[in-house]
Coordinates of C-alpha atoms and ligand atoms in Angstrom, one line a residue:
X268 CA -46.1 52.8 85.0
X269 CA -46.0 49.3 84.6
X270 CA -46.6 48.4 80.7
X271 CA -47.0 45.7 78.6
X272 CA -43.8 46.2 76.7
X273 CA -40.9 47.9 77.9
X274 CA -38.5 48.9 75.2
X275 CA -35.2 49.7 75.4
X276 CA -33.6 52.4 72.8
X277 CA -35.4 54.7 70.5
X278 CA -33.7 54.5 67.2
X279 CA -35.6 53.5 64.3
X280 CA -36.2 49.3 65.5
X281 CA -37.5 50.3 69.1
X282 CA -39.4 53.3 67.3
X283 CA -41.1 51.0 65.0
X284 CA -41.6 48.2 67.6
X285 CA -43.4 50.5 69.7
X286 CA -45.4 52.0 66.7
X287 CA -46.9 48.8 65.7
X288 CA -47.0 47.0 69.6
X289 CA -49.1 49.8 70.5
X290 CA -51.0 50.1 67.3
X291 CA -52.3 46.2 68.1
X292 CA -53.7 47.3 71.7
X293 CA -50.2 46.4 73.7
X294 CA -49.6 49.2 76.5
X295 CA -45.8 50.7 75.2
X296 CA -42.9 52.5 76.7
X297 CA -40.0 53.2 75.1
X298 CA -36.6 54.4 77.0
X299 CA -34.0 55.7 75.2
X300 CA -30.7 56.9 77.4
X301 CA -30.3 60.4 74.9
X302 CA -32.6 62.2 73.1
X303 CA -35.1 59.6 70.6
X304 CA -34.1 58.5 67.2
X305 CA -30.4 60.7 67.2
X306 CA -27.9 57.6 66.8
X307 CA -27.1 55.5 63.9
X308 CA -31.1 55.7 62.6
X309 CA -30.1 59.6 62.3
X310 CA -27.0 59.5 61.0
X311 CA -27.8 56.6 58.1
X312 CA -28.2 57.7 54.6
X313 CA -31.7 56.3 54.1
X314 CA -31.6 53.8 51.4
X315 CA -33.9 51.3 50.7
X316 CA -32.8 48.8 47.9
X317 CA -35.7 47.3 46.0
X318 CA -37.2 43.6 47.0
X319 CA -39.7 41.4 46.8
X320 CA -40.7 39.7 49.9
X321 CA -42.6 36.6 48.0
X322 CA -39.8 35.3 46.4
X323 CA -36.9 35.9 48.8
X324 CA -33.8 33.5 49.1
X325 CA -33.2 34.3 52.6
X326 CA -35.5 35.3 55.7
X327 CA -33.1 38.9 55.8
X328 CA -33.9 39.3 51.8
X329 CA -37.6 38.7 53.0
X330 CA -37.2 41.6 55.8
X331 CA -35.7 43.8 53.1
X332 CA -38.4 42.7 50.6
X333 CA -41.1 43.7 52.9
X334 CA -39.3 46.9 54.1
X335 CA -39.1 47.8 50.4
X336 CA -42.9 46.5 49.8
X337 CA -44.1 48.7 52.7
X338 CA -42.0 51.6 52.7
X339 CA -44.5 53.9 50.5
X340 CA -47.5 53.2 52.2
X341 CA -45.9 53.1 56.0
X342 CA -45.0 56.5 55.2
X343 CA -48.6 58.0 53.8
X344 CA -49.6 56.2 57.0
X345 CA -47.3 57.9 59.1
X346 CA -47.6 61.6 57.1
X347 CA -51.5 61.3 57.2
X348 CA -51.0 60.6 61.5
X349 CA -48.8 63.4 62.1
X350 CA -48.6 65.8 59.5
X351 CA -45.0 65.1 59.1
X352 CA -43.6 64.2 55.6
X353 CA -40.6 61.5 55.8
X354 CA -39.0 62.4 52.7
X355 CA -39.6 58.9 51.2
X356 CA -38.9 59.1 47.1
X357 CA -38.2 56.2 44.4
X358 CA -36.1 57.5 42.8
X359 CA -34.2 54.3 41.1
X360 CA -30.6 53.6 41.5
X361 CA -27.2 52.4 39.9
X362 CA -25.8 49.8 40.8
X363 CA -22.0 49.3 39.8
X364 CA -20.7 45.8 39.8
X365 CA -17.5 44.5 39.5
X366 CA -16.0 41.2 39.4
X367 CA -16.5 39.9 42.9
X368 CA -20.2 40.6 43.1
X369 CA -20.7 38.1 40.2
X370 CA -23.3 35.8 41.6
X371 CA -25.8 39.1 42.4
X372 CA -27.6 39.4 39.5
X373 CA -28.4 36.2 39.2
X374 CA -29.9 37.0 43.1
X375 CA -31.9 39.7 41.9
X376 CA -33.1 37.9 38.9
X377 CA -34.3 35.2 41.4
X378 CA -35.9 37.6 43.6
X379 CA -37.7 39.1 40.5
X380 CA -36.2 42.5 40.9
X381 CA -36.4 45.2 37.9
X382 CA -32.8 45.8 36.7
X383 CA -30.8 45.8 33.4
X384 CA -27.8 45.9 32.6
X385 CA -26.4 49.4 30.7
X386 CA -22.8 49.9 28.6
X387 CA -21.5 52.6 30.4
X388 CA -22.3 54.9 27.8
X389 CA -25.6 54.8 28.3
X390 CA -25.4 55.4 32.0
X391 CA -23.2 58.2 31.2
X392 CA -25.8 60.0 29.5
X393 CA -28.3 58.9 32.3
X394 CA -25.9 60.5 34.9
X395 CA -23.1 62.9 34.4
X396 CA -20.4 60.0 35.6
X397 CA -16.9 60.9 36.0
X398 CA -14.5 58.0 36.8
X399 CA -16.4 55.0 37.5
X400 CA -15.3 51.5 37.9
X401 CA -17.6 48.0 37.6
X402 CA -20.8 47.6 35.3
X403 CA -23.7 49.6 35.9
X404 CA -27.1 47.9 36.7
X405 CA -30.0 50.4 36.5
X406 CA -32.5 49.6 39.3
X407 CA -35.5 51.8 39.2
X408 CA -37.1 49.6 42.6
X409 CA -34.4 51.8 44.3
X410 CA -35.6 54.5 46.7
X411 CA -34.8 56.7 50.2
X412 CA -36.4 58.1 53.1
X413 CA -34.9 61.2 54.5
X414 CA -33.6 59.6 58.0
X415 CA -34.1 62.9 60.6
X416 CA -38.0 63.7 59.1
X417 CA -38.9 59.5 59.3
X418 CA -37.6 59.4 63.2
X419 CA -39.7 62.6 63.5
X420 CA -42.7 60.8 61.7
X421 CA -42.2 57.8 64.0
X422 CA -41.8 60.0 67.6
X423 CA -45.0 61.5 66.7
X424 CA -47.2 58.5 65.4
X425 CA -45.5 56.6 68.7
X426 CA -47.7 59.1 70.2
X427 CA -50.4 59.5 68.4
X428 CA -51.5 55.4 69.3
X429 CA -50.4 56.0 73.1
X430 CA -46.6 55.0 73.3
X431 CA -45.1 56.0 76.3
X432 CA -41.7 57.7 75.2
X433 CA -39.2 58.6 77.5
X434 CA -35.4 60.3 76.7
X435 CA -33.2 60.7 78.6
X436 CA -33.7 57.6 80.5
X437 CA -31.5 55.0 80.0
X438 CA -30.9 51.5 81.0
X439 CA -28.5 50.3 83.3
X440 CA -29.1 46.8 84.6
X441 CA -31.6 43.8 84.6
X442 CA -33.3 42.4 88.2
X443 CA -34.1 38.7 88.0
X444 CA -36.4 36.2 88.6
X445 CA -35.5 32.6 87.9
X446 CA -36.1 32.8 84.4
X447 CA -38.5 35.9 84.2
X448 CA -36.8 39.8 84.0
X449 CA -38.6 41.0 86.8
X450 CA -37.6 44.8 86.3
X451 CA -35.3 47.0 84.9
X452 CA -32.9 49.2 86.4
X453 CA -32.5 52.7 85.2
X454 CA -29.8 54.8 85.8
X455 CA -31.4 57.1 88.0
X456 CA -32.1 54.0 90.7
X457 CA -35.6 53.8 89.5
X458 CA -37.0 50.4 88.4
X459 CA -39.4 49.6 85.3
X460 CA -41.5 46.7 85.6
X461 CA -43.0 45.2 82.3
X462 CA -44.4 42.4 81.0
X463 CA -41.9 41.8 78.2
X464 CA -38.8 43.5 77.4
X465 CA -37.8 44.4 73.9
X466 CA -33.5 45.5 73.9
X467 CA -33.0 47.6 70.7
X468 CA -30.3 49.8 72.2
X469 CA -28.5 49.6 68.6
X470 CA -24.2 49.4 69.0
X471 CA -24.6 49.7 72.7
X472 CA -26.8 46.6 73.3
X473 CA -24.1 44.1 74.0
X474 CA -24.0 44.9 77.9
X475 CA -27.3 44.1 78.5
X476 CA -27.2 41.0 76.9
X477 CA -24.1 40.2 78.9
X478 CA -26.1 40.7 81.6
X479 CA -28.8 38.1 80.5
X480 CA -25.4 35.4 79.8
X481 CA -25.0 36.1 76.0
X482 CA -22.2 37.7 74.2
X483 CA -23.3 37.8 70.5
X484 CA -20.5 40.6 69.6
X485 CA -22.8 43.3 68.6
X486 CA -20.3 46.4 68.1
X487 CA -20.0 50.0 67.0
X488 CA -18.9 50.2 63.0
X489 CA -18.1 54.2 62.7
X490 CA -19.6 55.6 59.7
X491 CA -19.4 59.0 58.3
X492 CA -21.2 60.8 56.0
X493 CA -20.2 64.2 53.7
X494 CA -23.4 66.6 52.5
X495 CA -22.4 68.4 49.4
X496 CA -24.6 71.4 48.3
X497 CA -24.5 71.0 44.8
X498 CA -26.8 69.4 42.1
X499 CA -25.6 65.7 40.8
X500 CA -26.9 62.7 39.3
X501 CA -30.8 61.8 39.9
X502 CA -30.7 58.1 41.1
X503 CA -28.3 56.4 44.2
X504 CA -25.3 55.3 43.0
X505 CA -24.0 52.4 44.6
X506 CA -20.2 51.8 44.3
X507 CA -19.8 48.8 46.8
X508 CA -19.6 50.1 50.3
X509 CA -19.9 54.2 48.6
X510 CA -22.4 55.3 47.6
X511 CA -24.4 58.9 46.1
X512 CA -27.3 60.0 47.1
X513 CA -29.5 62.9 45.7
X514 CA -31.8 64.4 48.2
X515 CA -33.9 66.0 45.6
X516 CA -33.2 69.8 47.2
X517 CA -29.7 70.9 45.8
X518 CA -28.1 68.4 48.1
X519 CA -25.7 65.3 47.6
X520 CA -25.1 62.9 50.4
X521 CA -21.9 61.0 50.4
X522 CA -21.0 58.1 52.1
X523 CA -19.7 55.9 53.7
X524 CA -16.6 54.7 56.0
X525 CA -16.4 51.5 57.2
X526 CA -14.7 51.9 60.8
X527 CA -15.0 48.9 63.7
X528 CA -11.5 50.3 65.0
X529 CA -12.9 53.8 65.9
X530 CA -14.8 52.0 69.1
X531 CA -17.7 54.2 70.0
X532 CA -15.6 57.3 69.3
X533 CA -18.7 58.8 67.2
X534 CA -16.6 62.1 65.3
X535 CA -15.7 62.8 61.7
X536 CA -12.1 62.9 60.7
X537 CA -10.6 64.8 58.4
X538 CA -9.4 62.3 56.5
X539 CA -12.6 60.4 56.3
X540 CA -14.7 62.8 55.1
X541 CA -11.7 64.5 52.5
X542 CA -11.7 60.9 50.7
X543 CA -15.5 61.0 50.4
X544 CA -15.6 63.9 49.3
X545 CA -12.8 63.1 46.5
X546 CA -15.0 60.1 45.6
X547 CA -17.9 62.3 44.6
X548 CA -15.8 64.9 42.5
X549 CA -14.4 62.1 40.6
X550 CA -17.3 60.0 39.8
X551 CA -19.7 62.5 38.9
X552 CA -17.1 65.6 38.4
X553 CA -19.7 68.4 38.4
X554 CA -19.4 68.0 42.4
X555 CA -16.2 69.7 41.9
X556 CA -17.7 72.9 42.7
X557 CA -19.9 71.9 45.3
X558 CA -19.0 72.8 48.5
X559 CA -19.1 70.9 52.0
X560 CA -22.7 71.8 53.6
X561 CA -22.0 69.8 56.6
X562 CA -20.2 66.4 57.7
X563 CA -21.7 63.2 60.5
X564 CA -20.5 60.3 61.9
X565 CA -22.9 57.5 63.5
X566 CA -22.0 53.9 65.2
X567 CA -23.8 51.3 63.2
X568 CA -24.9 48.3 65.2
X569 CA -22.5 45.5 63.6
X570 CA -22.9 42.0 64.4
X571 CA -20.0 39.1 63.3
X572 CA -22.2 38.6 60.1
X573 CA -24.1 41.2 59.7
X574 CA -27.3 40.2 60.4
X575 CA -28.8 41.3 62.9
X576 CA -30.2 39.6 66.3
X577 CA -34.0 39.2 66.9
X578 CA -36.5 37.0 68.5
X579 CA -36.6 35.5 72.3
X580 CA -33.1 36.3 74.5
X581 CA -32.2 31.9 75.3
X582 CA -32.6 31.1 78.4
X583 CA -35.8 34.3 79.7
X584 CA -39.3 34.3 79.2
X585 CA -39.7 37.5 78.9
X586 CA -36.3 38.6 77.3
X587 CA -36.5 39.8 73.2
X588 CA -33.5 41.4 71.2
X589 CA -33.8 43.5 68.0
X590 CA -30.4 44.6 67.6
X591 CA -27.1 44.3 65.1
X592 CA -28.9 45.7 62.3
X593 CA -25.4 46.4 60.8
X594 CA -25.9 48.2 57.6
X595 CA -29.2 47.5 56.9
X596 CA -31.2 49.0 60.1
X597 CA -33.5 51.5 58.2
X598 CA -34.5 49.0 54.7
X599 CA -35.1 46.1 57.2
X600 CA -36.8 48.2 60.1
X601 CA -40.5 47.6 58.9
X602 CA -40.3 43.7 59.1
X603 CA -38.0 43.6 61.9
X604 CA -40.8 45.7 63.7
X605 CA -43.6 43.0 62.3
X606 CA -42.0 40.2 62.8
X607 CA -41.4 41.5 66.7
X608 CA -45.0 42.8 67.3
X609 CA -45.7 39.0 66.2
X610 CA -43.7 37.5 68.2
X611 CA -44.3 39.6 71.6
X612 CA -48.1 39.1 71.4
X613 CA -47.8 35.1 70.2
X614 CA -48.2 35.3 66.6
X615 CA -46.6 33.6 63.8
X616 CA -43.6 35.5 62.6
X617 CA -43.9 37.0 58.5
X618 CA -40.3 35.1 58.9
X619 CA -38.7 32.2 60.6
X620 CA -36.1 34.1 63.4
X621 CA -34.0 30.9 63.6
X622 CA -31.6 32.4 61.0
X623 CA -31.3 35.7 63.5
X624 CA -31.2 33.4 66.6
X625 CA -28.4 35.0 69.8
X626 CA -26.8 31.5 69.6
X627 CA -26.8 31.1 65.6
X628 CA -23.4 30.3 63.8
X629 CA -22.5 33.6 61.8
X630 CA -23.9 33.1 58.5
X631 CA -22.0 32.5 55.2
X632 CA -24.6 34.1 53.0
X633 CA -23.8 38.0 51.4
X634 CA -26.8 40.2 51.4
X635 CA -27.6 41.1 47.4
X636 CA -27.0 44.8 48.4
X637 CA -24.7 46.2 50.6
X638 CA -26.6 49.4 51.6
Ligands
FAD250 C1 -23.3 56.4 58.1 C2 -24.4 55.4 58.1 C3 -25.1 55.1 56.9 C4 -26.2 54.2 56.9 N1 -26.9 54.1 55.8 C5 -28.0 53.2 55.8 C6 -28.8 53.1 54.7 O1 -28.6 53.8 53.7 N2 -29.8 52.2 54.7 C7 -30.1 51.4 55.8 O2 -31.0 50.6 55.8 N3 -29.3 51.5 56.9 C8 -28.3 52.4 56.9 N4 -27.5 52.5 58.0 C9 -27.7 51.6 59.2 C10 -28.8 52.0 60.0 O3 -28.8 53.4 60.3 C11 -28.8 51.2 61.4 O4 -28.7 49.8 61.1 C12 -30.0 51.5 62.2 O5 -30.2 52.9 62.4 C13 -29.9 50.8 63.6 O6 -31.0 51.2 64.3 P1 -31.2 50.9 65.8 O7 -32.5 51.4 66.3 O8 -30.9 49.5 66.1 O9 -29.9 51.7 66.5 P2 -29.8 53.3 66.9 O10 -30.4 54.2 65.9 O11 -28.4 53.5 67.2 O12 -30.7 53.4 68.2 C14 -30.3 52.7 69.4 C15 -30.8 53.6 70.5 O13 -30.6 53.0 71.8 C16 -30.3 54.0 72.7 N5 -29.6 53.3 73.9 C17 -28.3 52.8 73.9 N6 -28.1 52.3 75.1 C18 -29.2 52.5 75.8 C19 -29.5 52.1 77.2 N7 -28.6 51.5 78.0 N8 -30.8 52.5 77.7 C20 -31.7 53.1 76.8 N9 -31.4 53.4 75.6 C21 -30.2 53.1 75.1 C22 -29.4 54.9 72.0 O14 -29.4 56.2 72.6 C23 -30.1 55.0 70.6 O15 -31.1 56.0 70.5 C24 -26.5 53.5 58.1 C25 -25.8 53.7 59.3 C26 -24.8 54.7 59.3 C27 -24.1 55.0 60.6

């Protein structure tokens, strides 16, 4: 097999790269070194703050605008291909603010998203809050995907338009020519050969762009997740870096940890998941008598900003990164995906990719959501 595009890693970015490569006529394979889709992209908790792609300050708020834009009817697309249902629900959010996050409003006011400001008594009788510190925002553009049914939905559709998808086949090594890759090297001594190459091996993608000179610091950030079964509030409730989430089904998902120093040691701790768990029971205190349906941990791809790294690998004509997607990798996989399948087949790009360049500065500029 010798296709068009060879991408490397199956989480959600390679998944959607392939999905829309191959949906444009492009011959795709994807090789992921484990099972498809079972990393960070099925370990996240599937938010997708609201945006507005038009009137974006930044090219990530674009990616996050058209991830929130497209989300709804991505996902008919995707149920109507393969049967499979992804979960996806707006179900509005809360967003609680305190005193450093005082410029945001004025961010989401600029972008033109819905939101209005509540006394806290009001939220309380929106949501049965507990303890809660900052101002609540309500947000109804807020909504989530369920992340294990969408990787599902995107396995199947890969298939469904002819993606070649192979697990269990990893990566391990570039061969050169001049400036072209001329194959890749898997870790069974075979070789791919490809037009292009597409790296979106996620936390582990920093070797293989040492391998092509480049050493943009994309690392593993542990984060772990607590699944309460117990009803709770209706909306996401955003606490800065925690965060509720009602699945809809007698389910709470808690997260998250924040955890560069764990390395790629992907496990819960019992500590970890204890203070989550305390974080629910105090801000919405009818958790108290929910108990612990299960417990995750998944590396999220951080980069030194947190933006991630896409376009053309400096210095190959063939080379492409989609990786460092941080905390963001599910709400910004739809336009990372475009915005590749532009660029791979010489199309303008729905955004500029200077600002996500391998040899960029890190960027000064906070995202208006941290989830
Ligand atoms: C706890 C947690 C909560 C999160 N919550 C949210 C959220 O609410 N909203 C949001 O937008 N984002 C969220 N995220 C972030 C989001 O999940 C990630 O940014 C996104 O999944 C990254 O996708 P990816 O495809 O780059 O990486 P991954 O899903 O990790 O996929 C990378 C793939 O590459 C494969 N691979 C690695 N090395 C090789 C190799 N050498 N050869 C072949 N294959 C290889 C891996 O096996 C893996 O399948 C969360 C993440 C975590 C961990």
């Amino acid at each position: 097999m010798s296709p068009d595009v060879a991408i490397i890693g199956g989480g959600i970015i390679g998944l959607t790269s392939a999905y829309l490569l191959a949906k444009e006529g492009a011959s795709v394979a994807v090789y992921d070194r484990g099972d498809l889709g079972r990393e960070a992209s099925w370990a996240g908790a599937g938010i997708l703050p609201p945006g507005n792609p038009d009137r974006a300050a930044t090219p990530a708020d674009k990616l996050r605008g058209i991830g929130s834009q497209r989300f709804p009817d991505f996902s008919a697309e995707l149920r109507d291909l393969t049967g499979v249902d992804n979960g996806y629900r707006r179900c509005g959010g809360i967003e609680f603010l305190t005193a450093e996050d005082a410029d945001v409003p004025d961010v989401w006011a600029a972008e033109g998203i819905a939101f209005t400001r509540v006394p806290l008594a009001y939220a309380q009788r929106l949501e049965p809050l507990g303890i809660v510190e900052g101002e609540p925002y309500l947000l109804p553009g807020f909504a989530q995907v369920r992340n294990p049914w969408h990787l599902r939905a995107l396995v199947a559709a890969c298939g469904r338009v002819g993606a070649a998808l192979l697990p269990h086949t990893g990566v391990e090594g570039w061969e050169f020519d001049r400036n072209d890759i001329s194959a890749a090297r898997l870790a069974n001594g075979d070789r791919v050969v490809a037009g292009q190459f597409l790296l979106a091996a996620g936390a582990w993608s920093e070797k293989l762009l040492h391998a092509l000179g480049h050493r943009p610091h994309v690392h593993p950030v542990r984060g772990q997740i607590a699944l309460l079964r117990g009803e709770s509030c209706s909306r996401v409730l955003m606490f800065g870096k925690r965060y509720l989430v009602p699945r809809g089904d007698g389910l709470t998902l808690v997260g998250s940890t924040e955890e560069p120093e764990a390395g790629f040691e992907k496990r819960t701790t019992s500590e970890g998941i204890g203070d989550l768990v305390a974080f629910a029971r105090r801000v919405v205190p009818v958790l108290s008598a929910a108990a612990l349906e299960t417990s995750w941990a998944g590396l999220r791809p951080g980069s030194p900003d947190g933006l991630p790294f896409l376009g053309r690998v400096p210095g190959w004509r063939n080379a492409f990164v989609a990786a460092g997607h941080f905390r963001a990798g599910v709400q910004l996989s739809i336009g990372t995906a475009q915005a590749l399948s532009e660029l791979l087949t010489d199309r303008p790009t729905c955004v500029p990719l200077e600002a996500f360049a391998l040899d960029r500065e890190p960027s000064a500029t906070r995202s208006a959501f941290r989830s």
